[in-house]
GROMACS .gro file of C-alpha atoms in nm:
model
  246
    1MET     CA    1  -1.386  -2.399  15.016
    2PRO     CA    2  -1.367  -2.377  15.426
    3ASP     CA    3  -1.470  -2.048  15.480
    4LYS     CA    4  -1.761  -2.059  15.309
    5ILE     CA    5  -1.901  -2.370  15.511
    6LEU     CA    6  -1.809  -2.178  15.810
    7PHE     CA    7  -2.033  -1.889  15.711
    8GLY     CA    8  -2.262  -2.082  15.552
    9VAL     CA    9  -2.280  -2.219  15.944
   10VAL     CA   10  -2.327  -1.886  16.113
   11VAL     CA   11  -2.566  -1.743  15.844
   12ILE     CA   12  -2.754  -2.098  16.019
   13VAL     CA   13  -2.679  -1.984  16.389
   14TYR     CA   14  -2.764  -1.616  16.316
   15LEU     CA   15  -3.175  -1.734  16.176
   16LEU     CA   16  -3.166  -1.968  16.440
   17SER     CA   17  -3.110  -1.686  16.679
   18VAL     CA   18  -3.383  -1.544  16.529
   19ILE     CA   19  -3.666  -1.750  16.640
   20PRO     CA   20  -3.978  -1.582  16.807
   21ASN     CA   21  -4.023  -1.581  17.166
   22PHE     CA   22  -3.621  -1.667  17.156
   23LYS     CA   23  -3.536  -1.606  17.532
   24GLN     CA   24  -3.274  -1.354  17.572
   25LYS     CA   25  -2.970  -1.494  17.726
   26GLY     CA   26  -2.982  -1.783  17.508
   27ARG     CA   27  -3.024  -1.529  17.208
   28ILE     CA   28  -2.719  -1.402  17.270
   29ILE     CA   29  -2.539  -1.657  17.310
   30LEU     CA   30  -2.630  -1.828  17.006
   31ILE     CA   31  -2.547  -1.502  16.821
   32SER     CA   32  -2.185  -1.528  17.024
   33ALA     CA   33  -2.103  -1.899  16.909
   34GLY     CA   34  -2.237  -1.750  16.537
   35LEU     CA   35  -1.968  -1.487  16.565
   36ILE     CA   36  -1.612  -1.700  16.699
   37ILE     CA   37  -1.749  -1.943  16.370
   38GLN     CA   38  -1.692  -1.638  16.150
   39THR     CA   39  -1.413  -1.496  16.278
   40LEU     CA   40  -1.288  -1.855  16.227
   41GLY     CA   41  -1.423  -1.826  15.924
   42LEU     CA   42  -1.250  -1.483  15.859
   43VAL     CA   43  -0.877  -1.587  16.009
   44ILE     CA   44  -0.892  -1.889  15.721
   45LEU     CA   45  -0.939  -1.641  15.475
   46SER     CA   46  -0.698  -1.442  15.541
   47ILE     CA   47  -0.422  -1.736  15.586
   48ASN     CA   48  -0.558  -1.849  15.216
   49ALA     CA   49  -0.545  -1.525  15.039
   50GLY     CA   50  -0.189  -1.349  15.254
   51HIS     CA   51  -0.415  -1.102  15.376
   52PRO     CA   52  -0.692  -0.895  15.575
   53PRO     CA   53  -1.001  -0.969  15.412
   54PHE     CA   54  -1.102  -0.632  15.289
   55THR     CA   55  -1.053  -0.565  14.913
   56ASN     CA   56  -1.290  -0.717  14.763
   57LEU     CA   57  -1.688  -0.733  14.793
   58TYR     CA   58  -1.680  -1.065  14.867
   59GLU     CA   59  -1.417  -1.052  15.138
   60SER     CA   60  -1.598  -0.644  15.247
   61LEU     CA   61  -1.937  -0.769  15.307
   62LEU     CA   62  -1.776  -1.058  15.518
   63PHE     CA   63  -1.590  -0.785  15.698
   64LEU     CA   64  -1.852  -0.533  15.741
   65SER     CA   65  -2.094  -0.862  15.809
   66TRP     CA   66  -1.828  -0.949  16.149
   67LEU     CA   67  -1.842  -0.612  16.271
   68ILE     CA   68  -2.196  -0.578  16.312
   69PRO     CA   69  -2.240  -0.845  16.571
   70ILE     CA   70  -1.932  -0.707  16.764
   71ILE     CA   71  -2.050  -0.377  16.808
   72TRP     CA   72  -2.398  -0.491  16.919
   73LEU     CA   73  -2.250  -0.739  17.209
   74VAL     CA   74  -1.974  -0.485  17.281
   75GLY     CA   75  -2.324  -0.237  17.365
   76LEU     CA   76  -2.561  -0.487  17.487
   77LYS     CA   77  -2.427  -0.366  17.864
   78TRP     CA   78  -2.423  -0.001  17.840
   79PHE     CA   79  -2.694   0.037  17.550
   80GLN     CA   80  -2.912  -0.235  17.613
   81TRP     CA   81  -2.944  -0.267  17.284
   82VAL     CA   82  -3.140  -0.632  17.368
   83ASN     CA   83  -3.387  -0.579  17.088
   84LEU     CA   84  -3.179  -0.464  16.887
   85GLY     CA   85  -3.035  -0.825  16.851
   86VAL     CA   86  -3.275  -0.998  16.613
   87TRP     CA   87  -3.243  -0.730  16.361
   88THR     CA   88  -2.844  -0.712  16.390
   89THR     CA   89  -2.821  -1.070  16.303
   90LEU     CA   90  -3.027  -1.071  16.079
   91LEU     CA   91  -2.838  -0.751  15.887
   92SER     CA   92  -2.548  -1.013  15.903
   93ALA     CA   93  -2.718  -1.311  15.792
   94ALA     CA   94  -2.806  -1.094  15.514
   95GLY     CA   95  -2.475  -0.952  15.455
   96ILE     CA   96  -2.281  -1.321  15.439
   97ILE     CA   97  -2.588  -1.538  15.280
   98THR     CA   98  -2.480  -1.156  14.971
   99SER     CA   99  -2.107  -1.201  15.010
  100LEU     CA  100  -2.164  -1.610  14.908
  101THR     CA  101  -2.325  -1.506  14.599
  102PHE     CA  102  -1.994  -1.322  14.488
  103THR     CA  103  -1.786  -1.541  14.295
  104TRP     CA  104  -1.418  -1.340  14.386
  105GLN     CA  105  -1.101  -1.588  14.388
  106THR     CA  106  -0.810  -1.465  14.573
  107LYS     CA  107  -0.562  -1.297  14.411
  108PRO     CA  108  -0.225  -1.179  14.485
  109LEU     CA  109  -0.287  -0.781  14.609
  110MET     CA  110  -0.213  -0.481  14.346
  111PRO     CA  111   0.142  -0.295  14.422
  112ALA     CA  112  -0.131   0.038  14.572
  113LEU     CA  113  -0.320  -0.243  14.783
  114GLN     CA  114   0.068  -0.375  14.948
  115SER     CA  115   0.010  -0.117  15.196
  116PRO     CA  116  -0.086  -0.051  15.588
  117TRP     CA  117  -0.298   0.245  15.494
  118LEU     CA  118  -0.468  -0.050  15.353
  119HIS     CA  119  -0.543  -0.183  15.681
  120ILE     CA  120  -0.609   0.142  15.852
  121HIS     CA  121  -0.816   0.325  15.542
  122VAL     CA  122  -1.029   0.050  15.476
  123SER     CA  123  -1.058  -0.047  15.911
  124SER     CA  124  -1.249   0.308  15.971
  125CYS     CA  125  -1.450   0.280  15.749
  126PHE     CA  126  -1.598   0.028  15.787
  127LEU     CA  127  -1.645   0.056  16.096
  128ALA     CA  128  -1.819   0.380  15.987
  129TYR     CA  129  -2.025   0.159  15.831
  130ALA     CA  130  -2.158  -0.074  16.078
  131PHE     CA  131  -2.201   0.221  16.329
  132PHE     CA  132  -2.441   0.401  16.082
  133SER     CA  133  -2.594   0.015  16.025
  134LEU     CA  134  -2.704  -0.030  16.387
  135ALA     CA  135  -2.780   0.347  16.353
  136THR     CA  136  -3.042   0.289  16.089
  137ILE     CA  137  -3.165  -0.062  16.317
  138SER     CA  138  -3.249   0.200  16.552
  139ALA     CA  139  -3.439   0.403  16.401
  140ILE     CA  140  -3.703   0.156  16.225
  141VAL     CA  141  -3.739   0.091  16.630
  142SER     CA  142  -3.799   0.416  16.715
  143LEU     CA  143  -4.075   0.451  16.431
  144PHE     CA  144  -4.262   0.164  16.552
  145LYS     CA  145  -4.185   0.107  16.874
  146ASP     CA  146  -4.278   0.445  17.089
  147LYS     CA  147  -4.276   0.298  17.379
  148GLU     CA  148  -3.879   0.282  17.347
  149LYS     CA  149  -3.794   0.651  17.302
  150ARG     CA  150  -3.406   0.590  17.393
  151PHE     CA  151  -3.405   0.402  17.026
  152SER     CA  152  -3.369   0.836  16.924
  153GLU     CA  153  -3.101   0.848  17.187
  154VAL     CA  154  -2.892   0.549  16.986
  155THR     CA  155  -3.003   0.640  16.684
  156ILE     CA  156  -2.802   0.997  16.747
  157TYR     CA  157  -2.495   0.817  16.968
  158LEU     CA  158  -2.457   0.614  16.735
  159ILE     CA  159  -2.382   0.867  16.379
  160LYS     CA  160  -2.195   1.031  16.651
  161LEU     CA  161  -1.962   0.754  16.710
  162GLY     CA  162  -1.940   0.650  16.345
  163PHE     CA  163  -1.821   1.045  16.200
  164PRO     CA  164  -1.563   1.029  16.312
  165LEU     CA  165  -1.434   0.693  16.206
  166LEU     CA  166  -1.523   0.774  15.833
  167SER     CA  167  -1.454   1.096  15.872
  168PHE     CA  168  -1.036   0.995  16.002
  169GLY     CA  169  -1.150   0.713  15.697
  170ILE     CA  170  -1.113   0.962  15.389
  171ILE     CA  171  -0.795   1.125  15.604
  172SER     CA  172  -0.594   0.815  15.601
  173GLY     CA  173  -0.769   0.699  15.243
  174ALA     CA  174  -0.626   1.064  15.111
  175ILE     CA  175  -0.293   1.008  15.266
  176TRP     CA  176  -0.292   0.703  15.179
  177ALA     CA  177  -0.374   0.827  14.740
  178TYR     CA  178  -0.110   1.067  14.848
  179PHE     CA  179   0.202   0.745  14.875
  180ALA     CA  180   0.041   0.514  14.636
  181TRP     CA  181  -0.087   0.802  14.321
  182GLY     CA  182   0.098   1.107  14.428
  183ARG     CA  183  -0.164   1.307  14.531
  184TYR     CA  184  -0.476   1.365  14.796
  185TRP     CA  185  -0.748   1.333  14.611
  186GLY     CA  186  -0.869   1.281  14.249
  187TRP     CA  187  -1.194   1.268  14.262
  188ASP     CA  188  -1.283   0.937  14.187
  189PRO     CA  189  -1.612   0.843  14.181
  190LYS     CA  190  -1.569   0.613  14.549
  191GLU     CA  191  -1.387   0.917  14.717
  192VAL     CA  192  -1.611   1.194  14.547
  193TRP     CA  193  -1.886   0.943  14.763
  194ALA     CA  194  -1.765   0.885  15.044
  195LEU     CA  195  -1.749   1.241  15.073
  196ILE     CA  196  -2.059   1.361  14.982
  197THR     CA  197  -2.194   1.060  15.351
  198TRP     CA  198  -1.913   1.217  15.528
  199LEU     CA  199  -2.162   1.572  15.460
  200TYR     CA  200  -2.489   1.378  15.443
  201TYR     CA  201  -2.409   1.299  15.843
  202ALA     CA  202  -2.271   1.614  15.904
  203LEU     CA  203  -2.610   1.761  15.788
  204PHE     CA  204  -2.753   1.428  15.969
  205LEU     CA  205  -2.560   1.636  16.295
  206HIS     CA  206  -2.612   1.968  16.261
  207LEU     CA  207  -3.001   1.906  16.233
  208ARG     CA  208  -3.042   1.807  16.580
  209PHE     CA  209  -2.977   2.139  16.683
  210ILE     CA  210  -3.189   2.296  16.535
  211GLY     CA  211  -3.492   2.193  16.651
  212VAL     CA  212  -3.594   1.851  16.396
  213SER     CA  213  -3.803   1.583  16.531
  214LYS     CA  214  -3.650   1.245  16.693
  215LYS     CA  215  -3.878   1.098  16.375
  216THR     CA  216  -3.738   1.346  16.144
  217LEU     CA  217  -3.395   1.170  16.278
  218SER     CA  218  -3.499   0.898  16.264
  219TYR     CA  219  -3.579   0.902  15.831
  220LEU     CA  220  -3.257   1.072  15.773
  221ALA     CA  221  -3.072   0.818  16.001
  222ILE     CA  222  -3.286   0.524  15.766
  223VAL     CA  223  -3.220   0.701  15.425
  224GLY     CA  224  -2.867   0.696  15.546
  225LEU     CA  225  -2.775   0.347  15.517
  226LEU     CA  226  -2.915   0.412  15.148
  227VAL     CA  227  -2.665   0.646  15.066
  228ILE     CA  228  -2.433   0.403  15.192
  229LEU     CA  229  -2.505   0.131  14.977
  230PHE     CA  230  -2.497   0.309  14.669
  231THR     CA  231  -2.108   0.462  14.796
  232PHE     CA  232  -2.008   0.086  14.898
  233LEU     CA  233  -2.251  -0.114  14.643
  234GLY     CA  234  -2.343   0.104  14.385
  235VAL     CA  235  -2.016   0.324  14.288
  236SER     CA  236  -1.824  -0.029  14.240
  237PHE     CA  237  -2.086  -0.240  14.033
  238LEU     CA  238  -2.226   0.121  13.810
  239VAL     CA  239  -1.913   0.302  13.783
  240SER     CA  240  -1.555   0.242  13.656
  241GLY     CA  241  -1.305   0.348  13.893
  242LEU     CA  242  -0.873   0.370  14.100
  243HIS     CA  243  -1.082   0.136  14.376
  244SER     CA  244  -1.370  -0.054  14.094
  245TYR     CA  245  -1.164  -0.387  14.312
  246LEU     CA  246  -1.392  -0.311  14.570
   0.00000   0.00000   0.00000
């Protein structure tokens, strides 16, 4: 319960940071404060659960919503993502609010999840999802603000950062599957859609070399978020499999 109260406070802080005409420095301070509170909430959640906060949808949404503002703040200096701050916090707030609608309770990990590969595999995949989510935000900005041409480049660069992380996440998941179930690949629905997501972004990165316009790439980056959402949430709710716990 204490962690849920903290996450509720985080939502309020994040929403305060999107007030129109808010000074950028103040917005950054609010987002940083929300991130600190969110980190505390995740630490409490992890201690109470006895494992990292990404073994079910409730925890995973909180974890992903935590990664997104971290990447934004780290990249702020190099990519001048100030104009993405509002959308970043709205996306994170939406993820936290959605997570709080779930009623999952802390349970002991099943044997297959009691592995260091859990940390490696899930962290890599979720970092990739966070980069792809920010790429979608950047793509939306580039479509509605013609003068913000730099956002098209940021979109591509974010996907270039996320793609190797997703690749490593899939490879580490295959290794983990071998130790857990004795095979590298089993055509589980989540595995299949992770592969579809990988192929989609591989296609995206190749299309930019054959003269596809930046506007088209921006639309494709937005569609990519839908692919991720189905891989992350749709498969979990609509299809049963070895990853049904997530």
